Short mmCIF file of C-alpha atoms in Angstrom, two decimals:
data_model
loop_
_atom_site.label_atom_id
_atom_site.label_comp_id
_atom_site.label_asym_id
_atom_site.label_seq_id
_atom_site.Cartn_x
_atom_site.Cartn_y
_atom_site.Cartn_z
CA UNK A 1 0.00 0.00 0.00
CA UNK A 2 2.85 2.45 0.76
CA UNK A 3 4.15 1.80 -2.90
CA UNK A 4 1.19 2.85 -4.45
CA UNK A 5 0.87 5.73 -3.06
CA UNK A 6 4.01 6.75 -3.48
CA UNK A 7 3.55 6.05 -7.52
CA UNK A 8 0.54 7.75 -7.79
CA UNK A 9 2.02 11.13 -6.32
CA UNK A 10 5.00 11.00 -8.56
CA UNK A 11 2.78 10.81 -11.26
CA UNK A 12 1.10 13.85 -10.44
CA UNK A 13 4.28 15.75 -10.03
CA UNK A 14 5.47 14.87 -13.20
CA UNK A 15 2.39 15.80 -15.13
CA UNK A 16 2.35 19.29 -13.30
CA UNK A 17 5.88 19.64 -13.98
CA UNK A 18 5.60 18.60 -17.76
CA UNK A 19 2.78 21.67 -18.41
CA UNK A 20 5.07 24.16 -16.59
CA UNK A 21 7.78 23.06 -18.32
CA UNK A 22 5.96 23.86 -22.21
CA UNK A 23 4.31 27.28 -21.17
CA UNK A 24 7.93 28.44 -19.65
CA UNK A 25 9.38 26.85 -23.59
CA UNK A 26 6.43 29.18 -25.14
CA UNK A 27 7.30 32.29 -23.48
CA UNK A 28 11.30 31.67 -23.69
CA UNK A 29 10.63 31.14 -27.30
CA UNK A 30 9.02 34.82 -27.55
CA UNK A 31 11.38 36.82 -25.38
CA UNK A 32 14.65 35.52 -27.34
CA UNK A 33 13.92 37.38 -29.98
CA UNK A 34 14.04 40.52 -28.21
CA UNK A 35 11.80 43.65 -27.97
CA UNK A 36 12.01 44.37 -31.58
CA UNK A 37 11.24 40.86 -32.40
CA UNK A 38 8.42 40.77 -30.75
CA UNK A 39 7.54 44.47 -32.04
CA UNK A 40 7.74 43.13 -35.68
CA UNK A 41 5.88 40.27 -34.88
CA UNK A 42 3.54 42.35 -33.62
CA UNK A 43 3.41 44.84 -36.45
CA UNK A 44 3.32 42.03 -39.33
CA UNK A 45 0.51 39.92 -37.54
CA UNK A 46 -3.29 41.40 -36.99
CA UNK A 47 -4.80 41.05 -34.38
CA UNK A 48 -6.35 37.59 -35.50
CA UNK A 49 -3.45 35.97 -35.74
CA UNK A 50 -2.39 36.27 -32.10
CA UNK A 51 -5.85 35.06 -30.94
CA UNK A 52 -5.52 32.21 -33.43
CA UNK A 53 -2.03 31.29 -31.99
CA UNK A 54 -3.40 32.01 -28.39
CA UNK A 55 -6.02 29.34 -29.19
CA UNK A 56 -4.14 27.43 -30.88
CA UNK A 57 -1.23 27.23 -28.20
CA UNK A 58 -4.46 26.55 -26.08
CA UNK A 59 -5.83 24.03 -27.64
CA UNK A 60 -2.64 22.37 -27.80
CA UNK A 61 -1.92 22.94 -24.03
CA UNK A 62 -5.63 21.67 -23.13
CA UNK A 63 -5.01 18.36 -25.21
CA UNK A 64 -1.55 18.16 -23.44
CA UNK A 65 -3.15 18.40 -20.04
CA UNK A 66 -5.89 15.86 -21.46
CA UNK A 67 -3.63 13.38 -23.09
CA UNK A 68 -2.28 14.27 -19.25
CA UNK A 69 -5.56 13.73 -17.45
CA UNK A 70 -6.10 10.59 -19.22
CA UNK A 71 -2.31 9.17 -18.04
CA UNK A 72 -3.58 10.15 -14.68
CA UNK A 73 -6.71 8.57 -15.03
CA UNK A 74 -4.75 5.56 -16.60
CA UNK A 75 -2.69 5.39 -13.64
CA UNK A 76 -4.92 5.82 -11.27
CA UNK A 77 -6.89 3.18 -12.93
CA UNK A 78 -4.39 0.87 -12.65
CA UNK A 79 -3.24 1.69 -9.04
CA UNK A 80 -7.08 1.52 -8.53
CA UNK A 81 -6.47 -2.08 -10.34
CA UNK A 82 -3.82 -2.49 -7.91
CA UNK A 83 -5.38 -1.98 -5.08
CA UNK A 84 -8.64 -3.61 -5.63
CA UNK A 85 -6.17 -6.84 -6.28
CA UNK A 86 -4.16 -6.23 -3.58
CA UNK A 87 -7.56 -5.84 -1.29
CA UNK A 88 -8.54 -9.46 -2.60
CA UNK A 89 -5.09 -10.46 -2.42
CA UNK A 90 -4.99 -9.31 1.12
CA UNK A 91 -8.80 -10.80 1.76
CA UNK A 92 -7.79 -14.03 -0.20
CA UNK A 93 -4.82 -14.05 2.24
CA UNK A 94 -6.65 -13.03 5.72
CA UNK A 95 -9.11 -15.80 4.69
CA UNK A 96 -6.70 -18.23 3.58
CA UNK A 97 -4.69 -17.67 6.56
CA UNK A 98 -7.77 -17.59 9.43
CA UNK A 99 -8.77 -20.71 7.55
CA UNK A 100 -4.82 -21.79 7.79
CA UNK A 101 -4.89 -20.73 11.30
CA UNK A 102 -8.29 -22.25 12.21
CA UNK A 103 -7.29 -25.55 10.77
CA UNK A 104 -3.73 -25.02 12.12
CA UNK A 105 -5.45 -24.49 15.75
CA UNK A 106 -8.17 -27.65 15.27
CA UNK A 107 -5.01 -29.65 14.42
CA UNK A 108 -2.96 -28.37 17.35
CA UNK A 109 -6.44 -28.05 19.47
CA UNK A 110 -6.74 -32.39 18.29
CA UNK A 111 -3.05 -32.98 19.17
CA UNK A 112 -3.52 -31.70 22.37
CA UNK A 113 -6.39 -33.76 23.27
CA UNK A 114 -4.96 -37.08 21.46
CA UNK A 115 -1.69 -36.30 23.94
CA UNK A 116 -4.19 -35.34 26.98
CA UNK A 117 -5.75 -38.86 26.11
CA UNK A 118 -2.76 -40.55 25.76
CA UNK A 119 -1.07 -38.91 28.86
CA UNK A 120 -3.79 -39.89 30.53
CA UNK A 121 -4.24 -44.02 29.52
CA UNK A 122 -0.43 -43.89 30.00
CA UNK A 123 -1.38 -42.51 33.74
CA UNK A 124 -4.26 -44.85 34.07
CA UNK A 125 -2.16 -47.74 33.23
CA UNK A 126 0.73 -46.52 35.25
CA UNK A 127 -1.32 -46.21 38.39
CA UNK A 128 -2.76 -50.01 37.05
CA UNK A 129 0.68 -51.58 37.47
CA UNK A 130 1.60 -49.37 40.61
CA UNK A 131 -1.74 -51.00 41.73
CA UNK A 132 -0.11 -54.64 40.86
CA UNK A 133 2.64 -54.14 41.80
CA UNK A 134 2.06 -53.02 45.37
CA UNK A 135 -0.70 -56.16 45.19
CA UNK A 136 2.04 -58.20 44.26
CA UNK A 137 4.32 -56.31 46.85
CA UNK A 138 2.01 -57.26 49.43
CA UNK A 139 1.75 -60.75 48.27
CA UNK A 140 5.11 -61.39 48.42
CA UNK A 141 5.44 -59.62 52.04
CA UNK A 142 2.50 -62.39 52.68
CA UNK A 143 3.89 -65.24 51.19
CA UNK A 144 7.66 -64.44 53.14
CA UNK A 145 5.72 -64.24 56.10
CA UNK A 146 3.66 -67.38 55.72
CA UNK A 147 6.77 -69.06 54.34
CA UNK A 148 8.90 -68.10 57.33
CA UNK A 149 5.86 -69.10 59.76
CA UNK A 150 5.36 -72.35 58.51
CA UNK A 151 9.47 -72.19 57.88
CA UNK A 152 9.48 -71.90 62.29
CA UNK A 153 6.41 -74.22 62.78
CA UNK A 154 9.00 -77.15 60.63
CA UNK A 155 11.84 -76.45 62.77
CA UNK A 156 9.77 -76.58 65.79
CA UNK A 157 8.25 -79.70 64.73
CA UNK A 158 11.44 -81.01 63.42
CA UNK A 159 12.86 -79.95 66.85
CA UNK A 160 10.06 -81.85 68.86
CA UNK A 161 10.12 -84.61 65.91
CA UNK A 162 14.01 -85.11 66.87
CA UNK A 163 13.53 -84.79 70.58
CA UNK A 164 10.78 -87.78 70.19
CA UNK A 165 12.91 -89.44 68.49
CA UNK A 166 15.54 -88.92 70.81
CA UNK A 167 13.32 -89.35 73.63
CA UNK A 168 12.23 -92.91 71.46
CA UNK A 169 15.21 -93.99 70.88
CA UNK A 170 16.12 -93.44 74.79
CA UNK A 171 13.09 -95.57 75.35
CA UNK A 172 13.91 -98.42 72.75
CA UNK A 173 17.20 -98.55 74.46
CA UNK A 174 15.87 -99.01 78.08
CA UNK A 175 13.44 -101.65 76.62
CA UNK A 176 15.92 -103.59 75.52
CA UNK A 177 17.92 -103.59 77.64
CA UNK A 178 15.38 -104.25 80.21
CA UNK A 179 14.31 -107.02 77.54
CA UNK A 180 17.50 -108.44 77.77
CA UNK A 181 17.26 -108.21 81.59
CA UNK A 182 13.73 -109.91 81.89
CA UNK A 183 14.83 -112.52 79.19
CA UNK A 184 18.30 -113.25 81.35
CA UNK A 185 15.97 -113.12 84.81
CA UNK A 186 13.17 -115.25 83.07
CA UNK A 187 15.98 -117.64 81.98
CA UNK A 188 17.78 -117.89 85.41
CA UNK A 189 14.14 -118.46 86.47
CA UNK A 190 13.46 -121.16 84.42
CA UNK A 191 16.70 -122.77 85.32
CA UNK A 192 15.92 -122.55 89.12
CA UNK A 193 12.70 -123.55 88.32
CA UNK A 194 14.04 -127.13 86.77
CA UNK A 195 16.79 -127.16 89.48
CA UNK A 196 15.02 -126.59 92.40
CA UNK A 197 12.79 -129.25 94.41
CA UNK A 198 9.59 -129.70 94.24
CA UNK A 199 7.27 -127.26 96.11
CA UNK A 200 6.75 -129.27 99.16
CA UNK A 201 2.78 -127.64 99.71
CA UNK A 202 0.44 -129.83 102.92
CA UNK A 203 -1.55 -132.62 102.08
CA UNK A 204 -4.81 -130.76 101.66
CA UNK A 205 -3.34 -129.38 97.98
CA UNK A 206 -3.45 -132.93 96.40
CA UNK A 207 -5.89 -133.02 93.76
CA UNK A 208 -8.49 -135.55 93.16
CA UNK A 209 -9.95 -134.88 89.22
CA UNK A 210 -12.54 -137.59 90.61
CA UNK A 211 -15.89 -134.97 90.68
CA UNK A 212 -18.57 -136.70 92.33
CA UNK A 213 -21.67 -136.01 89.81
CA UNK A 214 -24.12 -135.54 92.48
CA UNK A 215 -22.15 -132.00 93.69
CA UNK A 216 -21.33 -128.98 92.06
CA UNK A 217 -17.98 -128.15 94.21
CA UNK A 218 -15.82 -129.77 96.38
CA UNK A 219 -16.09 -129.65 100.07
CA UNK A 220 -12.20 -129.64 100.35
CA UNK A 221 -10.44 -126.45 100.41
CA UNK A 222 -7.51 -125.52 97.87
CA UNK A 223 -8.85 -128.37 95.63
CA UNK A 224 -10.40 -128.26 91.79
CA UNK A 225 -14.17 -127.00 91.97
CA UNK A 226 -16.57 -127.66 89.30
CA UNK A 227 -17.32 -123.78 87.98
CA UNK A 228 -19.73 -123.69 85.16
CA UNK A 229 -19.09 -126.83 83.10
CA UNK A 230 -15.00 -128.03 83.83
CA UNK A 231 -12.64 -127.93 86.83
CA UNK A 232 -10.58 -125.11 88.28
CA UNK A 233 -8.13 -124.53 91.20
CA UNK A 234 -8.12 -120.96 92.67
CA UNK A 235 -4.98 -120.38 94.46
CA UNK A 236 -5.94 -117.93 97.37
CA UNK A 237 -2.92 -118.14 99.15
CA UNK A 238 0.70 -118.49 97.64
CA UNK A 239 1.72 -116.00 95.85
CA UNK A 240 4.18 -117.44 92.23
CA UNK A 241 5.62 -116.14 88.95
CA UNK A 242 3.68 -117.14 86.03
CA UNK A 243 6.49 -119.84 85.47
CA UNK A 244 6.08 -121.16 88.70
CA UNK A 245 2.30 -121.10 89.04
CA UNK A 246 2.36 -122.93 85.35
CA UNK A 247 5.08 -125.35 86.79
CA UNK A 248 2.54 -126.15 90.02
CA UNK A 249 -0.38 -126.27 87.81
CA UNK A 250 1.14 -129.26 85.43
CA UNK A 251 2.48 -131.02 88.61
CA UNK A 252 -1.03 -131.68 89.95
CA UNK A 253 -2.23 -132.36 86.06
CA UNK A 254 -3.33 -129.61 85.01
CA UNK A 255 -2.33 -125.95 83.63
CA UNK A 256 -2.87 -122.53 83.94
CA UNK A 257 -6.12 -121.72 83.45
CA UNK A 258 -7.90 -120.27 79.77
CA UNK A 259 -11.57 -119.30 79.34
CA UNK A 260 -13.57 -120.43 76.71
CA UNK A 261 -16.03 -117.41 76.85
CA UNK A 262 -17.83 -114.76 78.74
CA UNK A 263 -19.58 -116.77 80.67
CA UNK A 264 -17.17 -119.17 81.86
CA UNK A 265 -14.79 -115.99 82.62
CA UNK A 266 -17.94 -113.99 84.99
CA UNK A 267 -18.71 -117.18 86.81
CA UNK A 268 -14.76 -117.92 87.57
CA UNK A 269 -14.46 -114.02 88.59
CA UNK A 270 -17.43 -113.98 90.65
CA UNK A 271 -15.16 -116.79 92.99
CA UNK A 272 -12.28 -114.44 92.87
CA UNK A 273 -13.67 -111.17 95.58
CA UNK A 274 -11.27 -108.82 96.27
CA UNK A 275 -8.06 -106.73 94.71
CA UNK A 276 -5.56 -109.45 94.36
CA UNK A 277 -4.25 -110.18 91.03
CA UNK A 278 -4.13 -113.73 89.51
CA UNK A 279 -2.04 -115.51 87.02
CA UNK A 280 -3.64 -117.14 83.84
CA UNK A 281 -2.67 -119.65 81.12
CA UNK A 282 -2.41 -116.92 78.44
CA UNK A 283 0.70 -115.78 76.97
CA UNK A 284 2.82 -114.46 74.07
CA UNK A 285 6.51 -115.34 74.52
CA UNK A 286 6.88 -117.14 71.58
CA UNK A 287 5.26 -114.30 69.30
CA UNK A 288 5.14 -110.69 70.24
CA UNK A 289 0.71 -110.22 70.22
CA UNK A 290 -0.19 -113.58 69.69
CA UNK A 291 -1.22 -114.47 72.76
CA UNK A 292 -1.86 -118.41 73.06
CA UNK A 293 -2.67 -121.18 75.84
CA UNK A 294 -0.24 -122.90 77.60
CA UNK A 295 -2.65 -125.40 77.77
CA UNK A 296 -2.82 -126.37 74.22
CA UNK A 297 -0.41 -123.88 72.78
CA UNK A 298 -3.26 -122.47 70.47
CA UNK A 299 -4.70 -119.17 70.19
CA UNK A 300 -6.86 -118.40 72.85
CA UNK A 301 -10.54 -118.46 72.14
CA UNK A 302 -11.61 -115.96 74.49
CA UNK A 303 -9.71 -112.78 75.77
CA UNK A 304 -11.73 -109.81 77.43
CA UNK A 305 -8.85 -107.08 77.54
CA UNK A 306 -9.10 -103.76 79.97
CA UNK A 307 -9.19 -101.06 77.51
CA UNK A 308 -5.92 -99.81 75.95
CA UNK A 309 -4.29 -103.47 76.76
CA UNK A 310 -2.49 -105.31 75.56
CA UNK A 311 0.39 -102.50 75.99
CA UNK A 312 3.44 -104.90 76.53
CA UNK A 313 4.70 -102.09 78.84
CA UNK A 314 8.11 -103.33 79.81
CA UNK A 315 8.49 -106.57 78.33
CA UNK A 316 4.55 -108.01 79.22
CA UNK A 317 4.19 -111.18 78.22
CA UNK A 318 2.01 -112.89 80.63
CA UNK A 319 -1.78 -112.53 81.59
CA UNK A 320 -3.34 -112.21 84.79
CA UNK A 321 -7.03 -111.09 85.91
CA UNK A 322 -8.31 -109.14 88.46
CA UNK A 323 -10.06 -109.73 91.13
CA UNK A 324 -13.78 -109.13 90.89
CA UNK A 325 -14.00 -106.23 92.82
CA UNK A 326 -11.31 -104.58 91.14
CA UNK A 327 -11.02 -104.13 87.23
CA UNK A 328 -12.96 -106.09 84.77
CA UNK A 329 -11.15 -107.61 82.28
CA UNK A 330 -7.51 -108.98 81.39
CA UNK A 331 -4.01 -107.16 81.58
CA UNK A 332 -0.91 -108.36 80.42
CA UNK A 333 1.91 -108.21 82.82
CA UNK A 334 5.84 -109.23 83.60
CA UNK A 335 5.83 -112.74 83.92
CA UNK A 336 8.36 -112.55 87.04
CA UNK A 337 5.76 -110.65 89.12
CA UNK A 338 4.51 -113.15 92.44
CA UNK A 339 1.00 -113.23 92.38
CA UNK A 340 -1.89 -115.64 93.08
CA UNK A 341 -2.98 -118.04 90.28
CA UNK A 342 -5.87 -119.57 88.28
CA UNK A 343 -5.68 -123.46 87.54
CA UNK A 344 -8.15 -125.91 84.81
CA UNK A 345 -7.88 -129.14 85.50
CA UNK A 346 -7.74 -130.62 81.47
CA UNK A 347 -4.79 -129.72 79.43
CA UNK A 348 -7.38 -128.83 76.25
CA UNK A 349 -9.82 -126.14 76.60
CA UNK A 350 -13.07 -128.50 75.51
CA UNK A 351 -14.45 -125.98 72.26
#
């Protein structure tokens, strides 16, 4: 815009400049030839003349300052040209660039919310794994935990596990050698028992297997009595090891007593009163828990154990009963132990 204006007012200057420039050429013309030129001009020229060269000059002047006008006019025409296209240029380019600028700001406006967006999934999914990771965090602060828990309870159990079997293998050592004790003192008993006289007991202990069938017991004291449907001898007074009571049995014919069943084992107890303990024919020296007759070295058919027995506590081997106001039910015990003593009169128990 400054250019154009700047054009258009030289033009004007030069177009004033060029008709002062040929009236000042007119007049210059007329004075060089000096007063008495223009005297003799003036003398050999009428009147008309002049006014025809005055017109004429005129005329010529007015289509100078037309042609003039209309270079004016051209130029303003074209700077009016000019401007009108640099107006649309200028519009063109105000649109073009608020259109630029509008599309330039949607695009920047659409970045900025695709990075918002993505700033905030990559905060979402930040905060997702700080989320797992303190889960997992915790989980592992858990699982140590539990792991060194159960990590103490195994050492304490492996502790008490090796104490046991400490306190076990103590144990297994005192059994046998108390085994190896009983077994030596059962053994040296044995070996009295075949070197030693006979029990010298008073004539009232012989025993007559004769049972009158017209009685159901004896009248004689210390001999068999018919209990229930066979013979027994209840020892009530000498107290023997197993071995010994056994031995005693077999020397009067008989052996240590076994029951066939409930029955016969009440109606024997119910002759027994009292808290003394008594030795019978059962026993499991040959086979750890297979407890046989020494009658008929078979199983026995009947064996009413006190609960939680047979323990074989110390070497047990041998039975013995209670008496009936005491326990109810058979014990095994160490057959060295004195006590009294059960005898049957029939070396079979009759099935």
């Amino acid at each position: 815009m400054f250019k154009l204006n700047t054009c258009f007012w030289f033009a004007i200057a030069l177009i004033v400049w060029n008709a002062c420039a040929s009236q000042a050429k007119s007049l210059d013309d007329i004075r060089a030839e000096g007063p008495l030129g223009w005297m003799g001009i003036s003398n050999s020229r009428d009147q008309k003349s002049v006014k025809k060269i005055a017109i004429e000059e005129f005329k010529e002047k007015l289509g100078r300052l037309q042609a003039q006008q209309k270079d004016i006019q051209k130029i303003l025409a074209i700077q009016q040209d000019s401007l009108n296209y640099l107006k649309k240029e200028q519009n063109s380019l105000m649109e073009n660039g608020m259109n630029k600028i509008d599309d330039l700001m949607a695009s920047l406006l659409e970045r900025m919310e695709k990075q918002q967006k993505d700033s905030q999934t990559k905060m979402e999914a930040q905060e997702q794994e700080w989320d797992k990771l303190k889960i997992q965090q915790e989980v592992a602060k858990e699982m140590s935990e539990d792991i060194q828990e159960k990590q103490k309870k195994m050492e304490d159990r492996m502790e008490t596990f090796m104490n046991k079997m400490e306190g076990l293998h103590t144990s297994l050592v005192d059994r046998m050698e108390k085994h190896e004790k009983d077994r030596q003192t059962k053994t040296e008993a044995q070996v009295q028992l075949i070197s030693q006289p006979k029990i010298e007991f008073p004539d009232d202990y012989e025993i007559s297997k004769e049972v009158p069938e017209d009685s159901e017991e004896l009248s004689t004291p210390n001999r068999f009595e018919k209990i229930g449907s066979r013979l027994f001898y209840i020892e009530r007074t000498n107290k023997l090891n197993w071995f010994e009571a056994e031995s005693f049995c077999q020397e009067r014919g008989g052996h240590l007593a076994a029951f066939e069943n409930l029955a016969e084992y009440n109606a024997v107890r119910a002759k027994i009163p009292g808290f003394d303990l008594y030795w019978i024919g059962i026993n499991d020296q040959a086979e750890e828990g297979v407890f046989v007759s020494s009658a008929s070295g078979e199983p026995a058919p009947y064996l009413n154990w006190l609960r939680n027995q047979p323990d074989s506590a110390g070497d047990e081997d041998c039975v013995q009963m209670f008496g009936s106001t005491s326990f109810n039910g058979l014990n095994d015990n160490i057959c060295s132990k004195k006590m009294l003593f059960i005898c049957q009169a029939d070396e079979k128990i009759q099935y």
